[in-house]
XYZ file of C-alpha atoms in Angstrom:
730
model
C 7.349 65.197 6.761
C 7.536 68.039 8.970
C 9.345 67.974 12.495
C 7.694 67.824 15.605
C 8.668 71.786 16.426
C 7.443 72.589 13.260
C 4.116 70.638 13.214
C 3.496 72.042 17.203
C 4.112 75.613 15.980
C 1.824 75.493 13.136
C -1.014 73.970 15.361
C -0.184 76.487 18.042
C -0.216 79.546 15.866
C -3.830 78.598 14.676
C -5.088 77.968 18.386
C -3.171 81.414 19.179
C -5.764 83.104 16.957
C -8.789 80.870 18.280
C -7.688 82.323 21.706
C -7.512 85.844 20.609
C -11.220 85.469 19.196
C -12.620 83.630 22.479
C -10.977 86.284 24.694
C -13.110 89.130 23.037
C -16.425 88.591 24.359
C -15.945 88.259 27.795
C -13.197 91.295 28.059
C -14.889 93.441 26.024
C -16.823 95.231 28.907
C -13.533 95.517 30.865
C -12.517 98.957 29.380
C -10.594 100.898 31.770
C -12.596 103.897 33.433
C -16.102 101.674 32.321
C -18.020 100.522 35.248
C -19.363 97.091 34.558
C -22.957 96.376 35.245
C -23.902 95.093 38.594
C -24.957 91.611 37.316
C -21.348 90.953 36.652
C -20.024 92.464 40.180
C -22.191 89.762 41.892
C -22.141 86.057 41.893
C -21.653 85.724 37.860
C -18.535 83.727 38.078
C -17.148 80.515 36.249
C -18.441 77.548 38.591
C -15.456 75.965 40.139
C -15.779 71.942 39.332
C -14.327 68.869 41.376
C -11.967 66.344 39.403
C -11.494 63.008 41.051
C -8.617 61.636 38.685
C -6.123 61.403 41.150
C -8.517 59.772 43.977
C -9.336 62.538 45.792
C -11.857 65.542 45.144
C -9.904 68.616 43.634
C -10.629 71.988 42.068
C -10.036 71.008 38.492
C -7.827 74.224 38.310
C -5.519 72.941 40.826
C -4.836 69.869 39.155
C -1.996 69.679 36.318
C -3.864 67.316 33.904
C -5.118 68.133 30.412
C -9.014 67.660 31.263
C -12.230 68.537 30.368
C -14.812 68.436 33.275
C -18.292 69.179 33.096
C -21.016 69.384 35.833
C -24.559 68.560 35.671
C -25.298 71.977 34.783
C -22.783 72.787 32.041
C -23.915 69.019 30.630
C -28.023 70.411 30.430
C -26.627 73.748 28.980
C -24.584 72.359 25.994
C -27.162 69.529 24.990
C -25.421 66.514 26.034
C -27.770 63.382 25.892
C -25.836 60.703 25.452
C -21.748 59.723 25.580
C -21.254 60.289 21.763
C -22.384 63.903 22.280
C -19.344 64.699 24.707
C -17.238 64.678 21.496
C -19.019 67.593 20.155
C -17.939 69.954 23.370
C -14.650 68.542 24.191
C -11.665 68.819 22.129
C -9.245 66.069 21.089
C -11.992 63.507 21.257
C -13.527 61.151 18.784
C -16.254 58.663 19.400
C -17.489 56.303 17.304
C -20.735 53.574 18.171
C -21.562 50.789 15.623
C -22.539 46.998 16.155
C -21.761 46.236 19.593
C -19.335 48.732 20.698
C -18.657 52.521 21.311
C -15.143 52.957 20.231
C -13.549 56.061 22.042
C -10.290 57.780 20.873
C -8.347 60.596 22.608
C -5.553 62.575 20.285
C -5.890 59.437 17.908
C -5.217 56.688 20.373
C -7.793 54.326 21.606
C -9.636 51.514 19.532
C -11.070 51.009 16.005
C -12.671 47.361 16.100
C -13.634 45.075 18.971
C -13.093 41.635 19.573
C -13.389 39.706 23.107
C -9.483 39.402 23.611
C -9.160 43.064 22.811
C -9.018 46.264 25.033
C -9.905 49.809 24.840
C -7.088 52.185 24.846
C -9.115 54.917 26.794
C -10.111 53.863 30.332
C -13.544 54.211 31.238
C -15.016 54.559 35.026
C -18.098 54.935 36.436
C -18.309 55.866 40.331
C -14.818 55.380 40.540
C -14.894 51.493 38.961
C -13.321 50.725 35.799
C -15.600 49.509 33.113
C -13.039 47.697 30.967
C -14.736 46.762 27.999
C -16.307 49.185 25.164
C -19.651 47.259 24.827
C -21.138 48.633 28.117
C -20.426 52.029 28.786
C -23.060 53.872 26.763
C -26.049 52.315 28.670
C -25.022 54.114 32.239
C -25.088 57.662 30.765
C -28.013 58.886 33.015
C -28.478 61.024 35.849
C -24.822 62.330 35.660
C -23.068 64.514 38.442
C -20.175 65.399 36.556
C -17.966 63.940 33.504
C -13.985 64.272 33.507
C -12.322 63.680 29.989
C -8.631 63.264 30.897
C -6.201 63.629 27.550
C -2.819 61.862 27.559
C -1.641 58.506 29.195
C -2.751 57.975 32.679
C -0.396 55.596 33.390
C -0.214 55.686 37.306
C -3.205 56.007 38.739
C -5.804 54.691 36.299
C -3.259 52.134 34.671
C -4.920 49.350 32.580
C -5.746 50.628 29.031
C -4.868 54.330 29.417
C -2.528 54.765 26.330
C -5.116 57.442 25.013
C -6.416 59.246 28.194
C -9.331 57.987 30.661
C -13.028 59.404 31.027
C -14.427 59.567 34.898
C -18.183 59.542 34.724
C -19.788 60.449 38.128
C -23.287 60.076 39.759
C -24.679 62.353 41.885
C -24.009 61.786 45.761
C -26.655 60.871 48.069
C -27.569 63.918 50.110
C -28.160 63.347 53.589
C -29.742 66.751 54.500
C -33.092 66.557 52.916
C -35.529 64.654 50.797
C -35.490 65.531 47.305
C -35.712 64.716 43.588
C -36.567 65.266 40.058
C -38.770 64.030 36.947
C -37.738 64.688 33.770
C -39.617 64.231 30.302
C -38.250 64.539 26.793
C -40.598 64.372 23.556
C -39.168 64.570 20.561
C -39.215 63.592 16.790
C -39.114 59.895 15.432
C -41.298 58.880 18.537
C -38.357 59.797 20.839
C -39.830 59.281 24.559
C -37.285 59.744 27.484
C -38.364 59.647 30.988
C -35.613 60.043 33.422
C -36.230 60.685 37.465
C -34.224 60.277 40.611
C -35.296 60.451 44.398
C -32.815 61.298 47.472
C -34.011 59.568 50.456
C -32.465 60.513 53.826
C -32.258 57.167 56.244
C -31.922 58.810 59.647
C -28.619 60.328 60.443
C -26.062 57.854 59.099
C -27.561 56.781 55.473
C -29.155 58.414 52.655
C -30.104 56.638 49.208
C -30.197 57.905 45.389
C -32.185 56.103 43.347
C -32.432 56.836 39.415
C -34.231 55.300 36.454
C -34.138 55.998 32.962
C -36.683 54.730 29.980
C -35.375 56.154 26.669
C -37.415 54.872 23.521
C -37.000 56.311 19.768
C -37.830 55.168 16.685
C -35.005 54.812 13.818
C -34.002 57.988 11.325
C -34.102 55.050 8.704
C -36.705 53.718 7.051
C -36.507 49.956 6.066
C -38.262 48.978 2.533
C -37.348 45.216 2.843
C -39.434 42.474 3.986
C -37.689 42.086 7.664
C -39.798 42.387 10.580
C -37.272 44.598 12.009
C -36.714 48.504 11.684
C -32.839 48.864 12.520
C -31.884 51.595 14.179
C -35.259 51.405 16.349
C -34.160 51.415 20.306
C -35.528 50.929 23.729
C -32.978 51.219 26.965
C -34.205 50.720 30.461
C -31.485 51.306 33.063
C -31.903 51.896 36.799
C -29.349 52.687 39.552
C -28.933 52.660 43.578
C -26.476 54.611 45.690
C -26.914 53.747 49.452
C -24.334 55.633 51.459
C -23.850 55.152 55.214
C -21.721 56.672 57.715
C -21.738 54.911 60.866
C -19.144 57.123 62.191
C -17.280 60.085 61.286
C -14.186 58.652 60.057
C -15.985 55.605 58.393
C -18.284 55.906 54.981
C -19.667 52.849 52.765
C -21.363 53.421 49.503
C -23.027 49.959 48.149
C -24.056 50.807 44.329
C -26.092 48.518 42.012
C -27.094 49.306 38.786
C -28.982 47.200 36.044
C -29.703 47.876 32.063
C -31.339 46.202 29.464
C -31.260 47.402 25.791
C -33.265 46.424 23.210
C -32.705 47.504 19.665
C -33.247 46.132 15.745
C -29.858 46.393 15.587
C -27.811 49.308 13.692
C -29.058 51.134 10.804
C -26.069 50.520 7.955
C -26.647 51.928 4.377
C -25.303 49.287 2.115
C -22.786 51.131 -0.264
C -24.104 49.588 -3.430
C -27.800 50.753 -2.606
C -28.775 52.451 -5.783
C -31.770 54.462 -3.346
C -29.948 58.092 -2.765
C -31.904 58.441 0.355
C -29.406 57.920 3.097
C -32.146 56.883 5.238
C -33.479 54.047 3.153
C -32.245 50.878 3.729
C -33.265 46.986 2.379
C -32.755 44.134 4.618
C -35.377 41.159 4.574
C -33.660 39.086 7.824
C -34.516 39.957 11.181
C -32.083 41.969 12.890
C -31.461 42.743 16.612
C -28.726 43.665 19.007
C -29.914 43.546 22.282
C -27.466 44.037 25.705
C -28.135 43.590 29.357
C -26.427 43.472 32.551
C -25.846 44.880 36.003
C -22.813 46.071 37.742
C -22.419 45.767 41.883
C -19.744 47.659 43.718
C -18.900 48.326 47.352
C -16.483 50.912 48.367
C -15.452 51.631 51.901
C -13.448 54.822 53.617
C -11.592 54.840 56.471
C -9.834 58.067 57.911
C -7.066 56.054 59.743
C -5.868 59.422 60.781
C -6.443 62.932 60.416
C -3.753 62.387 57.801
C -4.192 59.103 56.165
C -7.073 57.282 54.326
C -7.739 53.695 53.452
C -10.112 53.136 50.270
C -11.201 49.888 49.405
C -13.084 48.909 46.210
C -14.743 45.792 45.035
C -16.933 45.271 41.911
C -18.692 42.723 39.955
C -20.186 42.978 36.517
C -22.166 41.270 34.176
C -23.191 42.165 30.580
C -24.387 40.078 27.627
C -25.032 41.067 24.056
C -26.926 39.038 21.575
C -26.993 40.484 18.091
C -28.412 38.904 14.698
C -27.527 40.668 11.640
C -29.037 40.701 7.780
C -25.614 39.617 6.653
C -25.835 40.900 3.004
C -28.116 43.952 4.090
C -30.289 43.719 1.028
C -33.712 41.982 0.240
C -32.723 40.272 -2.577
C -30.703 37.463 -1.029
C -27.511 37.367 -3.767
C -25.684 33.652 -3.497
C -23.006 33.060 -0.922
C -20.545 30.446 -1.105
C -21.058 27.667 -1.706
C -22.883 28.702 -4.804
C -25.985 27.147 -4.227
C -26.313 28.704 -0.665
C -28.386 32.468 -0.514
C -28.472 35.178 2.101
C -26.393 35.225 5.380
C -27.679 35.214 8.457
C -25.439 35.546 12.042
C -25.937 35.449 15.575
C -23.582 36.611 18.071
C -23.509 35.865 21.763
C -21.023 37.498 24.004
C -20.811 37.566 27.589
C -18.520 39.379 30.184
C -18.445 38.338 33.984
C -15.663 40.645 35.827
C -14.563 40.926 39.030
C -12.294 44.085 40.219
C -10.704 44.794 43.420
C -8.518 47.835 44.299
C -7.223 49.431 47.600
C -5.733 52.717 47.866
C -4.073 54.550 51.012
C -3.654 58.305 50.683
C -2.761 61.361 52.442
C -5.608 63.618 53.228
C -3.740 66.558 55.183
C -2.857 69.996 53.739
C 1.050 69.466 54.276
C 3.695 70.117 51.435
C 3.538 66.196 50.834
C 0.785 64.800 49.482
C 0.566 61.045 48.110
C -1.177 57.706 47.186
C -0.153 54.263 46.908
C -2.346 51.172 46.017
C -3.116 48.031 44.133
C -5.517 46.627 41.350
C -6.826 43.177 40.450
C -8.939 41.904 37.523
C -10.111 38.670 36.556
C -12.596 38.027 34.048
C -14.162 35.028 31.604
C -15.378 36.111 28.364
C -17.577 33.356 26.278
C -18.390 33.670 22.758
C -20.443 31.865 20.241
C -21.061 33.348 16.728
C -23.165 31.254 14.233
C -23.273 32.098 10.411
C -26.182 30.612 8.333
C -25.394 30.667 4.685
C -28.676 29.097 3.652
C -31.301 31.038 4.774
C -32.614 34.741 4.445
C -35.551 35.682 6.771
C -34.042 34.005 9.976
C -31.471 32.215 11.778
C -32.101 28.553 11.622
C -29.051 26.472 11.604
C -25.151 26.962 10.897
C -24.823 24.131 8.458
C -23.388 25.360 5.547
C -22.121 28.392 7.398
C -20.014 28.333 10.580
C -19.938 27.613 13.937
C -17.158 29.492 16.163
C -16.922 29.120 19.917
C -14.374 30.926 22.313
C -13.397 31.403 25.874
C -10.955 34.236 26.971
C -9.758 34.550 30.596
C -8.192 37.729 31.596
C -6.269 38.448 34.719
C -4.676 41.784 35.372
C -2.503 42.799 38.410
C -0.986 45.967 39.522
C 0.676 47.975 42.136
C 1.248 51.962 42.176
C 2.321 55.146 43.667
C 2.138 58.722 43.158
C 3.969 62.017 45.002
C 3.326 65.320 45.016
C 5.800 67.784 46.961
C 5.557 71.501 47.131
C 8.901 73.128 47.321
C 7.651 76.331 47.874
C 3.976 78.067 47.552
C 5.116 78.010 43.643
C 6.802 75.027 43.216
C 5.323 71.476 42.905
C 6.879 68.472 41.679
C 4.918 65.271 40.828
C 6.065 61.619 40.365
C 4.425 58.835 39.693
C 4.884 54.919 38.927
C 3.050 51.494 38.380
C 3.925 48.282 37.432
C 1.414 45.618 35.672
C 1.448 42.131 34.915
C -1.524 40.708 32.102
C -2.207 37.554 31.054
C -4.678 36.038 28.596
C -5.715 32.373 28.405
C -7.516 31.992 25.238
C -9.436 28.625 24.027
C -11.424 28.375 20.733
C -13.519 25.662 19.349
C -14.793 26.312 15.509
C -15.832 24.004 12.563
C -17.133 21.903 11.174
C -15.350 19.882 11.417
C -14.555 20.815 15.647
C -11.160 22.226 16.118
C -9.871 23.095 19.595
C -6.836 25.221 20.534
C -5.623 27.134 23.088
C -3.102 30.023 23.712
C -1.592 32.373 26.345
C 0.051 35.896 25.892
C 1.591 37.528 29.245
C 2.402 41.098 29.255
C 4.249 43.371 31.772
C 4.915 47.035 32.101
C 6.456 49.911 34.136
C 4.487 52.947 33.305
C 4.057 56.240 35.142
C 4.444 60.172 35.019
C 6.864 62.854 36.072
C 5.722 66.605 36.394
C 6.855 69.974 37.586
C 4.332 72.640 38.236
C 4.244 76.536 38.644
C 2.021 79.021 40.226
C 3.009 82.337 39.552
C -0.293 83.973 40.695
C -3.221 82.173 42.553
C -5.490 81.706 39.643
C -2.426 80.753 37.095
C -1.064 77.188 36.641
C 2.040 76.289 34.272
C 3.037 72.850 34.110
C 5.296 70.219 32.442
C 4.910 66.753 32.233
C 6.155 63.363 30.752
C 3.922 60.280 31.221
C 3.375 56.798 29.726
C 0.509 54.316 29.265
C 0.504 50.832 28.707
C -2.208 48.268 27.067
C -1.927 44.814 27.480
C -1.301 42.308 24.552
C -3.561 39.658 23.625
C -4.837 36.395 21.433
C -6.144 36.479 18.128
C -9.516 34.638 17.364
C -7.855 32.850 14.513
C -5.227 30.543 15.253
C -3.357 31.564 11.878
C -2.951 35.264 13.391
C 0.209 35.450 16.148
C -0.523 36.987 19.503
C -0.374 40.692 19.461
C 2.163 42.362 21.913
C 1.653 45.488 24.261
C 1.308 48.950 23.201
C 2.773 51.853 24.730
C 2.350 55.561 24.429
C 4.609 58.109 25.908
C 3.862 61.983 25.938
C 6.002 65.270 26.620
C 3.219 68.022 27.406
C 3.327 71.449 28.501
C 0.166 73.438 29.512
C -1.537 76.353 31.639
C -4.710 76.691 33.586
C -5.864 80.153 34.092
C -8.972 82.528 35.197
C -8.736 86.334 34.615
C -11.003 89.098 35.349
C -12.083 88.190 39.018
C -12.760 84.654 37.920
C -15.061 85.468 34.770
C -12.807 84.157 31.974
C -11.228 80.879 32.175
C -8.645 79.503 29.615
C -6.905 76.414 29.753
C -4.343 75.113 27.206
C -1.729 72.523 26.554
C 0.508 71.700 23.515
C 2.007 67.947 23.567
C 4.129 65.305 21.689
C 3.613 61.685 21.335
C 5.316 58.926 20.855
C 3.183 55.623 20.107
C 4.757 52.203 19.950
C 3.808 49.093 18.932
C 0.006 50.013 17.943
C -2.525 47.381 18.492
C -4.450 47.850 15.274
C -7.372 45.985 14.692
C -8.645 45.005 11.367
C -10.529 42.186 9.698
C -9.041 39.409 7.713
C -11.381 36.932 6.117
C -14.203 38.796 7.700
C -12.934 37.566 10.959
C -11.133 40.339 13.768
C -7.440 40.237 14.069
C -4.947 42.353 15.439
C -1.377 43.514 14.376
C 1.171 45.760 16.042
C 1.994 48.321 13.968
C 5.362 49.629 14.160
C 4.975 53.121 15.435
C 3.142 56.402 15.266
C 3.926 59.918 16.283
C 1.561 63.056 16.990
C 2.061 66.587 18.173
C -1.144 68.677 18.878
C -2.645 71.877 20.857
C -5.634 72.400 22.716
C -7.198 75.394 23.956
C -10.661 75.608 26.300
C -11.911 79.099 27.132
C -15.054 79.919 29.219
C -16.452 83.340 29.645
C -19.303 85.076 31.780
C -20.076 88.596 31.750
C -23.132 89.406 33.491
C -26.016 87.265 32.065
C -24.012 86.246 28.912
C -21.985 82.867 29.137
C -19.578 81.610 26.217
C -17.977 78.804 25.892
C -15.164 77.392 23.236
C -12.743 74.636 22.418
C -10.239 73.691 19.984
C -7.773 70.899 19.392
C -5.105 70.515 16.642
C -3.882 67.230 15.999
C -1.235 66.085 13.527
C -0.788 62.029 14.135
C 0.611 59.928 11.786
C 2.145 56.613 11.121
C 6.276 57.248 11.946
C 7.799 54.420 9.485
C 6.529 52.137 6.930
C 4.703 49.100 8.437
C 3.039 46.208 6.578
C -0.429 45.768 7.908
C -3.888 43.968 7.055
C -6.087 45.738 4.579
C -9.675 45.008 5.605
C -10.992 45.635 2.580
C -8.849 44.213 0.026
C -8.852 40.818 -0.953
C -6.711 38.026 0.677
C -4.673 37.551 -2.351
C -3.524 41.205 -2.634
C 0.075 41.645 -1.224
C 2.600 44.312 -1.659
C 6.064 43.843 -2.222
C 8.189 42.971 0.864
C 4.876 42.212 2.821
C 3.754 38.959 4.615
C 1.004 37.171 2.421
C -2.282 39.590 2.569
C -0.660 42.528 3.555
C -0.107 46.014 2.569
C 2.103 48.822 2.966
C 1.184 51.998 4.972
C 3.516 54.571 4.537
C 5.438 56.552 7.087
C 3.254 59.952 7.366
C 0.029 58.792 6.729
C -2.755 59.473 8.830
C -3.543 57.458 12.277
C -7.370 56.089 12.170
C -9.705 58.227 14.157
C -7.298 61.293 14.278
C -9.469 64.259 13.116
C -6.781 67.160 12.534
C -9.500 69.669 14.133
C -12.085 69.287 16.606
C -13.784 72.645 17.351
C -16.860 73.935 19.511
C -18.485 76.943 20.912
C -21.514 77.752 22.434
C -23.348 81.262 23.733
C -25.995 81.894 25.778
C -27.759 84.704 27.449
C -30.020 84.906 30.714
C -32.875 87.294 29.785
C -34.283 87.621 33.309
C -37.684 89.028 34.324
C -39.722 89.999 37.442
C -39.939 87.099 39.917
C -36.946 85.379 39.010
C -38.080 83.916 35.800
C -35.711 83.573 32.813
C -35.497 83.099 29.279
C -32.214 81.623 27.766
C -31.583 80.836 24.106
C -28.415 79.057 23.234
C -26.839 78.303 20.463
C -23.964 75.688 19.856
C -21.571 74.599 17.409
C -19.359 71.812 17.093
C -16.989 70.618 13.911
C -14.825 67.906 13.664
C -12.581 67.122 10.806
C -12.146 64.101 8.037
C -10.817 60.921 9.726
C -10.542 57.274 8.612
C -11.718 54.062 9.970
C -8.461 52.292 8.807
C -4.794 53.365 7.551
C -6.360 52.469 4.448
C -8.271 55.650 2.830
C -10.987 55.045 0.498
C -14.436 55.527 -0.332
C -15.158 52.488 2.701
C -12.999 53.949 5.317
C -13.427 57.984 5.169
C -15.418 59.779 7.468
C -15.844 62.956 6.006
C -15.830 66.355 8.314
C -18.842 67.583 10.037
C -20.664 70.762 11.325
C -23.552 70.537 13.506
C -25.475 73.253 14.948
C -28.036 73.116 17.735
C -30.347 75.517 19.170
C -32.176 75.375 22.937
C -34.783 77.822 24.316
C -34.557 77.290 28.186
C -37.553 79.066 30.225
C -37.765 78.727 34.094
C -40.923 80.070 35.659
C -40.426 78.921 39.280
C -36.926 77.373 40.781
C -38.188 74.062 40.555
C -39.655 73.917 36.880
C -37.508 74.014 33.690
C -39.163 74.219 30.421
C -37.180 73.761 27.017
C -37.685 73.625 23.181
C -34.545 72.381 21.332
C -33.330 71.638 17.570
C -30.402 69.293 17.029
C -28.664 69.643 13.969
C -31.057 72.443 12.816
C -29.472 72.794 9.504
C -29.891 69.359 9.086
C -26.726 68.588 7.844
C -26.394 64.867 6.205
C -23.023 63.448 7.803
C -21.649 59.911 7.935
C -20.882 59.036 11.459
C -19.414 55.772 11.384
C -17.917 53.712 8.296
C -18.672 49.921 8.612
C -16.256 47.455 7.379
C -16.902 43.966 5.657
C -17.137 41.200 7.732
C -17.654 37.503 7.737
C -21.023 37.843 9.122
C -22.185 40.930 7.639
C -21.216 43.212 4.574
C -19.846 46.941 5.701
C -21.418 50.262 5.007
C -22.427 53.421 6.105
C -24.239 54.766 9.243
C -25.623 58.439 9.088
C -25.521 60.710 11.833
C -28.975 62.029 13.322
C -30.570 64.083 11.193
C -32.418 67.635 12.331
C -34.446 66.556 15.147
C -37.038 68.983 17.016
C -38.385 68.266 20.748
C -39.581 69.468 24.105
C -38.118 68.643 27.482
C -39.765 69.778 30.932
C -37.847 69.100 34.340
C -39.720 69.131 37.492
C -37.012 69.416 40.585
C -38.572 68.850 44.436
C -37.571 68.839 48.003
């Protein structure tokens, strides 16, 4: 097994070659003595973007965190339409969506399976509010103002569930200046109709309102030839958002935000592994399938400039989300027998509700002095009731759980923490950063299952101290070099079944060095980092006898390197990113294998467990993630422009569990997108696009067997063409 230093040098050498290639296009015209075209001497520079990860608005190039930040324009240019698309344009990121959840993993750390008692390892925020569960993060990806992807533990200001990193999504703030808005319509293959609109309304001198809505409907890529009334893969999303901002005085600002969503689908289109039809987009199901999610989020945020140097921020949020789903358990139209032998078919129904309350208070500095600081407190409490019924005696629809099972649970989660961070400038070049957070978490869990009914309760308490130390050096105005050590924590919890013990907290400690740079008068930006990770007590989720279970794996270690490049030269713009990751188990450990029979036990392991050897790749840890894009503005008379853009992304092979097999491997994939944008006026944009225009057939997710449904394969979107029109007004 390679040492950490050897592995970093191997990845760093490969990244260096990539950097040399990235530098070529923007720098080629900088030959001494050769004047650059006039366009490059004007305002053709890389746009500065704002990051809010440290509770204040800052230039992303001035914050010593490995982060990828996209504003509205960058998201549109790179064809990011859904949350899943972010992994195609940000390095070291893997996003897998199946069943009820969206699993986000950064640098191989996050979550691979879900249960009401488990938590993600990447903290996800919308407009400053933590969304603590992975089931309800994809429905809000509309009217997006910015996306921040923070890599590595965020154990000070983000806190809960940040062993892998964090994602911050921000919607545009209300504008007090003028009445404005837009209407955007997308039409594409598979009857794709996506309508998005927003309006900004000033309300006198002290208030402004921004309202946004999206309707997104698309037929499945897959055809169901079975007798079912469902076409798995069909989806219909309706979401709306309101943001009212009030400034009654210069020192006060209030934001009241409300969002609702209703996502109606025919569940996931899963290809059965034993299906004899070779077409990946043809399935056979006879049961009625659906996956419907609905809910709302309400939050209030107040900011008070107590003095010229100190601001108070108070946040309160109420969140409610419900998931209802039903699945064709055997994913066939032939209904093979299920135990007991007289029973046929298998149909399952589940209902999970999340009722969450979050409160946070911050006190932070706002002056320009050498000492910057923030202190705060965080509190979360929630109830999560679950009903899971399985009917073994019927094929087409759920009727009764007689002959099947009835499981009911209630999880009550509480999380409390206090935190603080200070930054001190020793000189114009040197800065030190120190942060600390103390967290206490508790999960009270009650489970009833039968027949016959059995009642049980359990409690898991966790606490941890996490934080960050860093040293930053700025030798020049546009160069920031940093080194840091950071630690993140994810609370323990209770397993769904009484036979499995509680799982303990996991921690991730990362040592990182990086640089953020700009050259050629702001026309070339290069950001990079190398890191080493010590991942302890990994919470590894799997399925035992078809039901979710979480175990603490011994430990993992990872080393990696990342590089991102953005270049502008006149009307030419290029972007590229690469992440290299070597993430593996650090020692031998006995773990449950979802796909092995319960009777299979490796020597020296507890019953039902198998050995995962040191050096085996951690789940959802692709070795390489690469993206690149290039576009050119052809500008004509009266400002009319035509912009072709080509975008490429590569994600290496990864595994859904620690046990490589045909049921767990997610092969590498290469996807090419193309778009042609025509802007006849400042307010009208017309676009034609081809997504996956090479029609690469690839596996997006591998589904494992469960007590309610057989596993299978979800394939990624095939070749798809469409057009988009956007009109803006003010």
